[in-house]
Amino acid sequence: MKGCCVMREEEEEEEETEWSTDCRDTQEEESDRARAEMELIVLSGGILVLPVFVFIASFLFWPGSLLKAYNWFWRQRLGLLVRYSHCGNYRFCYSSRGTPRDATPTLLLLHGFSASKDMWLPVVNHLPRDLHVVCVDMPGHEGTSRTGAEDYSIQGQVTRVHQFVQSIGLDKRPFHLVGTSMGGNVAGVYAARYPAQLSGVTLMCPAGLVYPTETEFIRRLRELENTPQVESIPLIPSTPQELDDMLKLCCYTPPKLHRQVMQGLLDNRIPNNEFYKEVFMELVGEKSRHLLQDNLHLITSPVQVVWGTEDQVLDVSGAAVLEARLPNCQVTLLEKCGHSVSLERPRKTANLIMDFMSAQEVGCENSKKLS
């Protein structure tokens, strides 16, 4: 009997052992399943959270990179493609949309001092999608080759822009040239040197004139001429306060930017400040300062002038100078607008350019009919 009891007890212990083993296996399987589900949830959440995390981290720690990414996104949305062309070893960087058409001239846009091709994004946003638009980085700026002072004077820039025009075949038919500030000086001199290539030219607050009324900025430049070593230039900020002052100088209504955005703008500009100083000193030198004024008598293309009445950089009185010297000149003054016309009035700028181009096309058609 004792043997039977022992056997029964042993069997019961074996059953309990098997049952506990099965329970452990089941628990481990459930634990593995739960862990796998948690990993899937974390992974799925990570796919959603990661871009948000990257955005926040970039905004806090790398705002300059975030601004570049924003411009990239905006170019993609507008259908602008960044391209490169070459003249020998010299590289031009530009963005473009559309293809040349016989009916409508190509639009070539020249930006101002220390800017880039991306400054035209707000304007391109309001231009017709089927218009062939080209925005080029001026010599030494952004993605275009940075060489030496000979390319940074107005005449040097005109020569390089002409090489760029040839490198992408824009010289095969007349195109419309637009330039603002420094780019306006270049565009005007280009019109004087290469009139046959243009259907018209738009000058927005152009540099290079003798202004009947001088701004405080111009008077400050005269002081800089007599300074052996230039430490501070209003258009070349090195601190958030100097950047804020520059925006107030260039805009009648300065954009209200978050301090991190301001820091991002500075982060992208400061590495280029020495280059900007070199360019600036070339622009205010004797060879470039009044080069547009000196070439006005050679301009035969139809000219459109757009100027902000509150321009604190280059006084609006320059518009009267152009109107008096250029017979085919159409002047538009924008109220409550400063020097940065393309930033403050992008829609108006785009409409004015398109209206002017359309008027020139109608004029050409009427001339053909009369002939």
mmCIF file of C-alpha atoms in Angstrom:
data_model
loop_
_atom_site.group_PDB
_atom_site.id
_atom_site.type_symbol
_atom_site.label_atom_id
_atom_site.label_comp_id
_atom_site.label_asym_id
_atom_site.label_seq_id
_atom_site.Cartn_x
_atom_site.Cartn_y
_atom_site.Cartn_z
ATOM 1 C CA MET A 1 0.000 0.000 0.000
ATOM 2 C CA LYS A 2 2.840 2.275 0.847
ATOM 3 C CA GLY A 3 4.305 1.645 -2.585
ATOM 4 C CA CYS A 4 0.992 2.600 -4.226
ATOM 5 C CA CYS A 5 0.830 5.825 -2.209
ATOM 6 C CA VAL A 6 4.351 6.703 -3.158
ATOM 7 C CA MET A 7 3.628 6.034 -6.827
ATOM 8 C CA ARG A 8 0.470 8.196 -6.716
ATOM 9 C CA GLU A 9 2.335 11.027 -5.026
ATOM 10 C CA GLU A 10 5.113 10.855 -7.605
ATOM 11 C CA GLU A 11 2.539 10.967 -10.441
ATOM 12 C CA GLU A 12 0.826 13.967 -8.861
ATOM 13 C CA GLU A 13 4.178 15.749 -8.540
ATOM 14 C CA GLU A 14 4.963 15.032 -12.213
ATOM 15 C CA GLU A 15 1.558 16.412 -13.263
ATOM 16 C CA GLU A 16 2.106 19.526 -11.172
ATOM 17 C CA THR A 17 5.574 19.945 -12.697
ATOM 18 C CA GLU A 18 4.213 19.574 -16.245
ATOM 19 C CA TRP A 19 1.364 22.014 -15.483
ATOM 20 C CA SER A 20 3.767 24.605 -14.049
ATOM 21 C CA THR A 21 6.070 24.156 -17.046
ATOM 22 C CA ASP A 22 3.151 24.665 -19.434
ATOM 23 C CA CYS A 23 2.119 27.775 -17.494
ATOM 24 C CA ARG A 24 5.637 29.184 -17.724
ATOM 25 C CA ASP A 25 5.754 28.494 -21.464
ATOM 26 C CA THR A 26 2.390 30.178 -21.946
ATOM 27 C CA GLN A 27 3.459 33.173 -19.884
ATOM 28 C CA GLU A 28 6.711 33.483 -21.838
ATOM 29 C CA GLU A 29 4.796 33.301 -25.141
ATOM 30 C CA GLU A 30 2.366 35.972 -23.956
ATOM 31 C CA SER A 31 5.289 38.064 -22.732
ATOM 32 C CA ASP A 32 7.074 37.729 -26.083
ATOM 33 C CA ARG A 33 3.862 38.602 -27.928
ATOM 34 C CA ALA A 34 3.311 41.643 -25.706
ATOM 35 C CA ARG A 35 6.932 42.713 -26.189
ATOM 36 C CA ALA A 36 6.597 42.353 -29.962
ATOM 37 C CA GLU A 37 3.375 44.370 -29.912
ATOM 38 C CA MET A 38 5.067 47.073 -27.831
ATOM 39 C CA GLU A 39 8.007 47.171 -30.221
ATOM 40 C CA LEU A 40 5.598 47.527 -33.152
ATOM 41 C CA ILE A 41 3.767 50.336 -31.372
ATOM 42 C CA VAL A 42 7.030 52.090 -30.531
ATOM 43 C CA LEU A 43 8.266 51.655 -34.105
ATOM 44 C CA SER A 44 5.009 52.951 -35.576
ATOM 45 C CA GLY A 45 5.000 55.846 -33.154
ATOM 46 C CA GLY A 46 8.640 56.530 -33.968
ATOM 47 C CA ILE A 47 7.796 56.912 -37.652
ATOM 48 C CA LEU A 48 5.385 59.652 -36.686
ATOM 49 C CA VAL A 49 7.363 61.175 -33.837
ATOM 50 C CA LEU A 50 10.779 61.228 -35.525
ATOM 51 C CA PRO A 51 9.999 64.017 -38.032
ATOM 52 C CA VAL A 52 8.494 66.086 -35.235
ATOM 53 C CA PHE A 53 11.556 65.457 -33.085
ATOM 54 C CA VAL A 54 13.899 66.366 -35.943
ATOM 55 C CA PHE A 55 11.928 69.566 -36.609
ATOM 56 C CA ILE A 56 12.024 70.627 -32.961
ATOM 57 C CA ALA A 57 15.714 69.747 -32.613
ATOM 58 C CA SER A 58 16.571 71.627 -35.799
ATOM 59 C CA PHE A 59 14.550 74.639 -34.713
ATOM 60 C CA LEU A 60 16.332 74.716 -31.353
ATOM 61 C CA PHE A 61 19.865 73.703 -32.289
ATOM 62 C CA TRP A 62 20.264 74.080 -36.088
ATOM 63 C CA PRO A 63 17.853 76.827 -37.205
ATOM 64 C CA GLY A 64 20.077 77.725 -40.171
ATOM 65 C CA SER A 65 19.756 74.199 -41.569
ATOM 66 C CA LEU A 66 16.013 74.305 -41.007
ATOM 67 C CA LEU A 67 15.743 77.528 -43.054
ATOM 68 C CA LYS A 68 17.672 75.900 -45.905
ATOM 69 C CA ALA A 69 15.324 72.907 -45.738
ATOM 70 C CA TYR A 70 12.359 75.265 -45.837
ATOM 71 C CA ASN A 71 13.679 76.953 -48.988
ATOM 72 C CA TRP A 72 14.233 73.526 -50.513
ATOM 73 C CA PHE A 73 10.629 72.566 -49.736
ATOM 74 C CA TRP A 74 9.322 75.855 -51.150
ATOM 75 C CA ARG A 75 11.312 75.391 -54.377
ATOM 76 C CA GLN A 76 9.858 71.887 -54.712
ATOM 77 C CA ARG A 77 6.339 73.183 -54.187
ATOM 78 C CA LEU A 78 6.838 75.892 -56.826
ATOM 79 C CA GLY A 79 8.367 73.447 -59.306
ATOM 80 C CA LEU A 80 11.772 75.166 -59.295
ATOM 81 C CA LEU A 81 14.748 72.920 -59.997
ATOM 82 C CA VAL A 82 18.279 73.828 -58.912
ATOM 83 C CA ARG A 83 20.714 73.441 -61.800
ATOM 84 C CA TYR A 84 24.339 74.266 -62.645
ATOM 85 C CA SER A 85 26.023 75.567 -65.771
ATOM 86 C CA HIS A 86 29.674 76.289 -66.504
ATOM 87 C CA CYS A 87 31.843 78.719 -68.395
ATOM 88 C CA GLY A 88 35.257 77.087 -68.357
ATOM 89 C CA ASN A 89 36.039 76.376 -64.702
ATOM 90 C CA TYR A 90 33.497 78.910 -63.481
ATOM 91 C CA ARG A 91 30.266 77.463 -62.079
ATOM 92 C CA PHE A 92 26.858 79.142 -62.033
ATOM 93 C CA CYS A 93 24.085 77.941 -59.736
ATOM 94 C CA TYR A 94 20.497 78.761 -60.651
ATOM 95 C CA SER A 95 16.926 77.589 -60.226
ATOM 96 C CA SER A 96 14.444 77.440 -63.086
ATOM 97 C CA ARG A 97 10.913 76.450 -63.974
ATOM 98 C CA GLY A 98 9.328 75.859 -67.361
ATOM 99 C CA THR A 99 10.878 75.952 -70.811
ATOM 100 C CA PRO A 100 11.485 78.813 -73.289
ATOM 101 C CA ARG A 101 8.516 79.721 -75.486
ATOM 102 C CA ASP A 102 8.360 81.739 -78.682
ATOM 103 C CA ALA A 103 5.317 83.727 -77.561
ATOM 104 C CA THR A 104 6.560 84.882 -74.142
ATOM 105 C CA PRO A 105 10.130 85.928 -73.239
ATOM 106 C CA THR A 106 12.036 84.109 -70.522
ATOM 107 C CA LEU A 107 12.254 85.972 -67.198
ATOM 108 C CA LEU A 108 15.773 86.220 -65.718
ATOM 109 C CA LEU A 109 15.906 87.488 -62.116
ATOM 110 C CA LEU A 110 19.018 89.039 -60.503
ATOM 111 C CA HIS A 111 19.023 89.303 -56.700
ATOM 112 C CA GLY A 112 20.519 91.989 -54.500
ATOM 113 C CA PHE A 113 23.614 92.221 -52.315
ATOM 114 C CA SER A 114 24.185 89.314 -49.864
ATOM 115 C CA ALA A 115 20.985 87.560 -50.978
ATOM 116 C CA SER A 116 20.544 84.509 -53.229
ATOM 117 C CA LYS A 117 18.298 83.105 -55.942
ATOM 118 C CA ASP A 118 15.848 82.095 -53.187
ATOM 119 C CA MET A 119 14.977 85.718 -52.432
ATOM 120 C CA TRP A 120 12.697 85.528 -55.498
ATOM 121 C CA LEU A 121 10.588 82.635 -54.146
ATOM 122 C CA PRO A 122 7.767 84.919 -52.896
ATOM 123 C CA VAL A 123 7.561 86.557 -56.355
ATOM 124 C CA VAL A 124 7.778 83.301 -58.337
ATOM 125 C CA ASN A 125 4.884 82.053 -56.206
ATOM 126 C CA HIS A 126 2.650 84.572 -58.016
ATOM 127 C CA LEU A 127 4.021 84.144 -61.558
ATOM 128 C CA PRO A 128 2.240 81.995 -64.193
ATOM 129 C CA ARG A 129 3.229 78.340 -64.029
ATOM 130 C CA ASP A 130 3.891 78.141 -67.760
ATOM 131 C CA LEU A 131 6.335 81.067 -67.744
ATOM 132 C CA HIS A 132 10.006 80.182 -68.156
ATOM 133 C CA VAL A 133 11.639 81.639 -65.030
ATOM 134 C CA VAL A 134 15.357 81.617 -64.186
ATOM 135 C CA CYS A 135 16.811 82.825 -60.856
ATOM 136 C CA VAL A 136 20.610 82.876 -60.727
ATOM 137 C CA ASP A 137 23.017 83.208 -57.806
ATOM 138 C CA MET A 138 25.115 86.300 -58.506
ATOM 139 C CA PRO A 139 28.932 85.969 -58.609
ATOM 140 C CA GLY A 140 30.291 84.553 -55.365
ATOM 141 C CA HIS A 141 26.853 84.218 -53.791
ATOM 142 C CA GLU A 142 25.404 80.890 -52.594
ATOM 143 C CA GLY A 143 26.239 78.196 -55.176
ATOM 144 C CA THR A 144 27.994 80.323 -57.825
ATOM 145 C CA SER A 145 31.806 80.301 -57.915
ATOM 146 C CA ARG A 146 33.599 82.600 -55.501
ATOM 147 C CA THR A 147 36.722 83.951 -57.191
ATOM 148 C CA GLY A 148 38.031 87.476 -56.602
ATOM 149 C CA ALA A 149 37.295 91.181 -56.580
ATOM 150 C CA GLU A 150 37.383 91.440 -60.379
ATOM 151 C CA ASP A 151 34.103 89.486 -60.517
ATOM 152 C CA TYR A 152 32.387 91.463 -57.745
ATOM 153 C CA SER A 153 32.446 94.928 -59.312
ATOM 154 C CA ILE A 154 29.338 95.817 -61.318
ATOM 155 C CA GLN A 155 31.186 95.447 -64.621
ATOM 156 C CA GLY A 156 32.612 92.107 -63.457
ATOM 157 C CA GLN A 157 29.121 90.905 -62.552
ATOM 158 C CA VAL A 158 27.725 92.052 -65.899
ATOM 159 C CA THR A 159 30.397 90.021 -67.667
ATOM 160 C CA ARG A 160 29.634 86.928 -65.589
ATOM 161 C CA VAL A 161 25.872 87.246 -66.103
ATOM 162 C CA HIS A 162 26.493 87.483 -69.855
ATOM 163 C CA GLN A 163 28.537 84.272 -69.661
ATOM 164 C CA PHE A 164 25.699 82.640 -67.734
ATOM 165 C CA VAL A 165 23.148 83.723 -70.338
ATOM 166 C CA GLN A 166 25.283 82.152 -73.058
ATOM 167 C CA SER A 167 25.928 78.980 -71.024
ATOM 168 C CA ILE A 168 22.198 78.120 -70.817
ATOM 169 C CA GLY A 169 21.268 79.427 -74.277
ATOM 170 C CA LEU A 170 19.163 82.402 -73.179
ATOM 171 C CA ASP A 171 20.815 84.550 -75.860
ATOM 172 C CA LYS A 172 19.006 82.653 -78.620
ATOM 173 C CA ARG A 173 15.918 84.858 -78.256
ATOM 174 C CA PRO A 174 15.225 88.138 -76.410
ATOM 175 C CA PHE A 175 14.492 87.716 -72.704
ATOM 176 C CA HIS A 176 13.190 90.016 -69.973
ATOM 177 C CA LEU A 177 15.739 90.962 -67.298
ATOM 178 C CA VAL A 178 14.795 91.906 -63.719
ATOM 179 C CA GLY A 179 17.209 93.187 -61.094
ATOM 180 C CA THR A 180 16.812 94.613 -57.600
ATOM 181 C CA SER A 181 19.230 96.890 -55.708
ATOM 182 C CA MET A 182 22.727 95.623 -56.634
ATOM 183 C CA GLY A 183 21.052 93.355 -59.193
ATOM 184 C CA GLY A 184 19.236 96.410 -60.556
ATOM 185 C CA ASN A 185 22.553 98.140 -61.160
ATOM 186 C CA VAL A 186 23.815 95.026 -62.950
ATOM 187 C CA ALA A 187 20.586 94.686 -64.978
ATOM 188 C CA GLY A 188 20.704 98.318 -66.110
ATOM 189 C CA VAL A 189 24.340 98.139 -67.210
ATOM 190 C CA TYR A 190 23.621 94.801 -68.905
ATOM 191 C CA ALA A 191 20.814 96.492 -70.867
ATOM 192 C CA ALA A 192 23.283 99.179 -71.949
ATOM 193 C CA ARG A 193 25.937 96.665 -73.051
ATOM 194 C CA TYR A 194 23.755 93.940 -74.603
ATOM 195 C CA PRO A 195 20.563 95.647 -75.860
ATOM 196 C CA ALA A 196 19.898 93.123 -78.635
ATOM 197 C CA GLN A 197 19.459 90.306 -76.119
ATOM 198 C CA LEU A 198 16.613 91.959 -74.193
ATOM 199 C CA SER A 199 12.911 92.394 -74.790
ATOM 200 C CA GLY A 200 12.726 94.640 -71.731
ATOM 201 C CA VAL A 201 14.194 95.290 -68.304
ATOM 202 C CA THR A 202 12.701 95.858 -64.845
ATOM 203 C CA LEU A 203 14.759 97.860 -62.343
ATOM 204 C CA MET A 204 13.645 97.600 -58.731
ATOM 205 C CA CYS A 205 15.172 100.201 -56.386
ATOM 206 C CA PRO A 206 18.425 100.009 -58.391
ATOM 207 C CA ALA A 207 21.813 101.040 -57.079
ATOM 208 C CA GLY A 208 24.321 102.869 -59.267
ATOM 209 C CA LEU A 209 22.617 106.278 -59.591
ATOM 210 C CA VAL A 210 23.246 109.804 -58.400
ATOM 211 C CA TYR A 211 20.244 110.336 -56.122
ATOM 212 C CA PRO A 212 18.851 113.880 -55.795
ATOM 213 C CA THR A 213 17.982 113.078 -52.189
ATOM 214 C CA GLU A 214 20.418 111.006 -50.168
ATOM 215 C CA THR A 215 19.311 108.597 -47.462
ATOM 216 C CA GLU A 216 20.951 108.290 -44.068
ATOM 217 C CA PHE A 217 22.411 105.023 -45.331
ATOM 218 C CA ILE A 218 24.173 106.757 -48.245
ATOM 219 C CA ARG A 219 25.491 109.446 -45.913
ATOM 220 C CA ARG A 220 26.827 106.683 -43.685
ATOM 221 C CA LEU A 221 28.621 105.192 -46.676
ATOM 222 C CA ARG A 222 30.399 108.490 -47.256
ATOM 223 C CA GLU A 223 31.689 108.294 -43.712
ATOM 224 C CA LEU A 224 32.908 104.742 -44.311
ATOM 225 C CA GLU A 225 34.956 105.937 -47.292
ATOM 226 C CA ASN A 226 37.168 107.923 -44.931
ATOM 227 C CA THR A 227 37.497 105.082 -42.434
ATOM 228 C CA PRO A 228 40.788 103.125 -42.778
ATOM 229 C CA GLN A 229 39.280 99.910 -41.438
ATOM 230 C CA VAL A 230 35.569 99.217 -41.753
ATOM 231 C CA GLU A 231 34.284 97.311 -38.726
ATOM 232 C CA SER A 232 30.515 97.580 -39.117
ATOM 233 C CA ILE A 233 28.368 97.828 -42.258
ATOM 234 C CA PRO A 234 24.577 98.095 -41.794
ATOM 235 C CA LEU A 235 23.882 95.469 -44.464
ATOM 236 C CA ILE A 236 26.309 92.933 -42.957
ATOM 237 C CA PRO A 237 24.949 92.006 -39.500
ATOM 238 C CA SER A 238 26.899 89.927 -36.987
ATOM 239 C CA THR A 239 24.486 90.007 -34.037
ATOM 240 C CA PRO A 240 20.712 89.577 -33.605
ATOM 241 C CA GLN A 241 20.384 93.296 -32.889
ATOM 242 C CA GLU A 242 22.295 94.233 -36.055
ATOM 243 C CA LEU A 243 20.094 91.853 -38.056
ATOM 244 C CA ASP A 244 16.999 93.440 -36.573
ATOM 245 C CA ASP A 245 18.365 96.879 -37.496
ATOM 246 C CA MET A 246 19.019 95.687 -41.065
ATOM 247 C CA LEU A 247 15.452 94.423 -41.449
ATOM 248 C CA LYS A 248 14.136 97.758 -40.177
ATOM 249 C CA LEU A 249 16.396 99.543 -42.665
ATOM 250 C CA CYS A 250 15.272 97.452 -45.640
ATOM 251 C CA CYS A 251 11.561 97.032 -44.884
ATOM 252 C CA TYR A 252 8.844 99.584 -44.221
ATOM 253 C CA THR A 253 7.052 96.867 -42.229
ATOM 254 C CA PRO A 254 9.788 94.497 -40.976
ATOM 255 C CA PRO A 255 8.751 90.841 -40.667
ATOM 256 C CA LYS A 256 8.177 89.686 -37.094
ATOM 257 C CA LEU A 257 10.475 86.700 -36.809
ATOM 258 C CA HIS A 258 10.979 84.299 -33.917
ATOM 259 C CA ARG A 259 14.392 84.686 -32.279
ATOM 260 C CA GLN A 260 15.377 81.188 -33.480
ATOM 261 C CA VAL A 261 14.557 82.155 -37.063
ATOM 262 C CA MET A 262 16.663 85.283 -36.599
ATOM 263 C CA GLN A 263 19.469 83.123 -35.267
ATOM 264 C CA GLY A 264 19.122 80.802 -38.264
ATOM 265 C CA LEU A 265 19.451 83.738 -40.654
ATOM 266 C CA LEU A 266 22.581 84.855 -38.816
ATOM 267 C CA ASP A 267 24.043 81.339 -38.781
ATOM 268 C CA ASN A 268 23.729 81.199 -42.562
ATOM 269 C CA ARG A 269 25.105 84.706 -43.134
ATOM 270 C CA ILE A 270 28.018 85.036 -40.688
ATOM 271 C CA PRO A 271 30.337 82.510 -42.438
ATOM 272 C CA ASN A 272 30.051 84.711 -45.560
ATOM 273 C CA ASN A 273 30.526 88.097 -43.900
ATOM 274 C CA GLU A 274 34.117 88.572 -45.015
ATOM 275 C CA PHE A 275 33.058 87.852 -48.585
ATOM 276 C CA TYR A 276 30.155 90.286 -48.247
ATOM 277 C CA LYS A 277 32.559 92.996 -47.049
ATOM 278 C CA GLU A 278 34.791 92.405 -50.063
ATOM 279 C CA VAL A 279 31.817 92.680 -52.434
ATOM 280 C CA PHE A 280 30.440 95.730 -50.637
ATOM 281 C CA MET A 281 33.705 97.643 -50.915
ATOM 282 C CA GLU A 282 33.748 96.901 -54.655
ATOM 283 C CA LEU A 283 30.173 98.163 -55.043
ATOM 284 C CA VAL A 284 30.833 101.478 -53.308
ATOM 285 C CA GLY A 285 34.157 101.987 -55.096
ATOM 286 C CA GLU A 286 34.548 104.564 -57.855
ATOM 287 C CA LYS A 287 34.241 102.012 -60.674
ATOM 288 C CA SER A 288 30.817 100.723 -59.595
ATOM 289 C CA ARG A 289 29.157 103.408 -57.487
ATOM 290 C CA HIS A 290 27.548 105.349 -60.367
ATOM 291 C CA LEU A 291 27.983 102.898 -63.236
ATOM 292 C CA LEU A 292 24.266 102.712 -64.022
ATOM 293 C CA GLN A 293 24.061 106.512 -64.154
ATOM 294 C CA ASP A 294 27.032 106.588 -66.530
ATOM 295 C CA ASN A 295 25.397 104.086 -68.907
ATOM 296 C CA LEU A 296 21.819 105.392 -69.029
ATOM 297 C CA HIS A 297 22.354 106.986 -72.424
ATOM 298 C CA LEU A 298 23.100 103.549 -73.909
ATOM 299 C CA ILE A 299 19.857 101.869 -72.768
ATOM 300 C CA THR A 300 17.370 101.440 -75.622
ATOM 301 C CA SER A 301 15.200 98.609 -74.273
ATOM 302 C CA PRO A 302 11.808 99.344 -72.726
ATOM 303 C CA VAL A 303 12.408 99.956 -69.005
ATOM 304 C CA GLN A 304 10.113 99.410 -66.061
ATOM 305 C CA VAL A 305 11.016 101.039 -62.733
ATOM 306 C CA VAL A 306 9.505 99.852 -59.449
ATOM 307 C CA TRP A 307 10.391 101.658 -56.216
ATOM 308 C CA GLY A 308 9.130 101.747 -52.640
ATOM 309 C CA THR A 309 8.319 105.283 -51.509
ATOM 310 C CA GLU A 310 9.730 104.550 -48.036
ATOM 311 C CA ASP A 311 13.077 103.180 -49.236
ATOM 312 C CA GLN A 312 15.690 104.026 -46.571
ATOM 313 C CA VAL A 313 18.594 102.431 -48.450
ATOM 314 C CA LEU A 314 18.341 104.081 -51.895
ATOM 315 C CA ASP A 315 16.042 107.075 -52.034
ATOM 316 C CA VAL A 316 12.970 106.943 -54.265
ATOM 317 C CA SER A 317 14.147 110.171 -55.945
ATOM 318 C CA GLY A 318 16.244 107.868 -58.135
ATOM 319 C CA ALA A 319 13.054 106.961 -60.007
ATOM 320 C CA ALA A 320 12.763 110.535 -61.308
ATOM 321 C CA VAL A 321 16.351 110.326 -62.566
ATOM 322 C CA LEU A 322 15.530 107.238 -64.627
ATOM 323 C CA GLU A 323 12.258 108.657 -65.892
ATOM 324 C CA ALA A 324 13.987 111.833 -67.096
ATOM 325 C CA ARG A 325 16.847 110.017 -68.832
ATOM 326 C CA LEU A 326 15.034 107.034 -70.371
ATOM 327 C CA PRO A 327 12.385 107.704 -73.038
ATOM 328 C CA ASN A 328 10.825 104.219 -72.860
ATOM 329 C CA CYS A 329 10.456 104.232 -69.087
ATOM 330 C CA GLN A 330 7.418 103.262 -67.021
ATOM 331 C CA VAL A 331 7.607 104.146 -63.306
ATOM 332 C CA THR A 332 5.529 102.627 -60.507
ATOM 333 C CA LEU A 333 5.943 103.872 -56.941
ATOM 334 C CA LEU A 334 4.653 101.617 -54.170
ATOM 335 C CA GLU A 335 3.244 103.392 -51.133
ATOM 336 C CA LYS A 336 4.182 102.163 -47.662
ATOM 337 C CA CYS A 337 6.932 99.963 -49.087
ATOM 338 C CA GLY A 338 10.643 100.020 -48.392
ATOM 339 C CA HIS A 339 13.750 98.791 -50.204
ATOM 340 C CA SER A 340 12.847 95.079 -50.145
ATOM 341 C CA VAL A 341 10.012 95.318 -52.664
ATOM 342 C CA SER A 342 10.048 91.612 -53.557
ATOM 343 C CA LEU A 343 9.684 90.670 -49.894
ATOM 344 C CA GLU A 344 7.082 93.248 -48.904
ATOM 345 C CA ARG A 345 4.976 93.214 -52.100
ATOM 346 C CA PRO A 346 5.610 89.906 -53.912
ATOM 347 C CA ARG A 347 2.169 89.609 -55.515
ATOM 348 C CA LYS A 348 2.198 93.228 -56.686
ATOM 349 C CA THR A 349 5.733 92.796 -58.023
ATOM 350 C CA ALA A 350 4.763 89.705 -60.033
ATOM 351 C CA ASN A 351 1.666 91.410 -61.445
ATOM 352 C CA LEU A 352 3.585 94.546 -62.429
ATOM 353 C CA ILE A 353 6.236 92.530 -64.260
ATOM 354 C CA MET A 354 3.667 90.424 -66.099
ATOM 355 C CA ASP A 355 1.596 93.485 -67.067
ATOM 356 C CA PHE A 356 4.700 95.224 -68.412
ATOM 357 C CA MET A 357 5.783 92.141 -70.378
ATOM 358 C CA SER A 358 2.278 91.768 -71.829
ATOM 359 C CA ALA A 359 2.260 95.419 -72.887
ATOM 360 C CA GLN A 360 5.579 94.941 -74.696
ATOM 361 C CA GLU A 361 4.226 91.870 -76.507
ATOM 362 C CA VAL A 362 1.166 93.818 -77.655
ATOM 363 C CA GLY A 363 3.410 96.663 -78.793
ATOM 364 C CA CYS A 364 5.567 94.279 -80.826
ATOM 365 C CA GLU A 365 2.508 92.711 -82.488
ATOM 366 C CA ASN A 366 1.114 96.129 -83.410
ATOM 367 C CA SER A 367 4.470 97.169 -84.856
ATOM 368 C CA LYS A 368 4.528 94.028 -87.008
ATOM 369 C CA LYS A 369 1.024 94.741 -88.292
ATOM 370 C CA LEU A 370 1.933 98.327 -89.188
ATOM 371 C CA SER A 371 5.043 97.222 -91.002
#
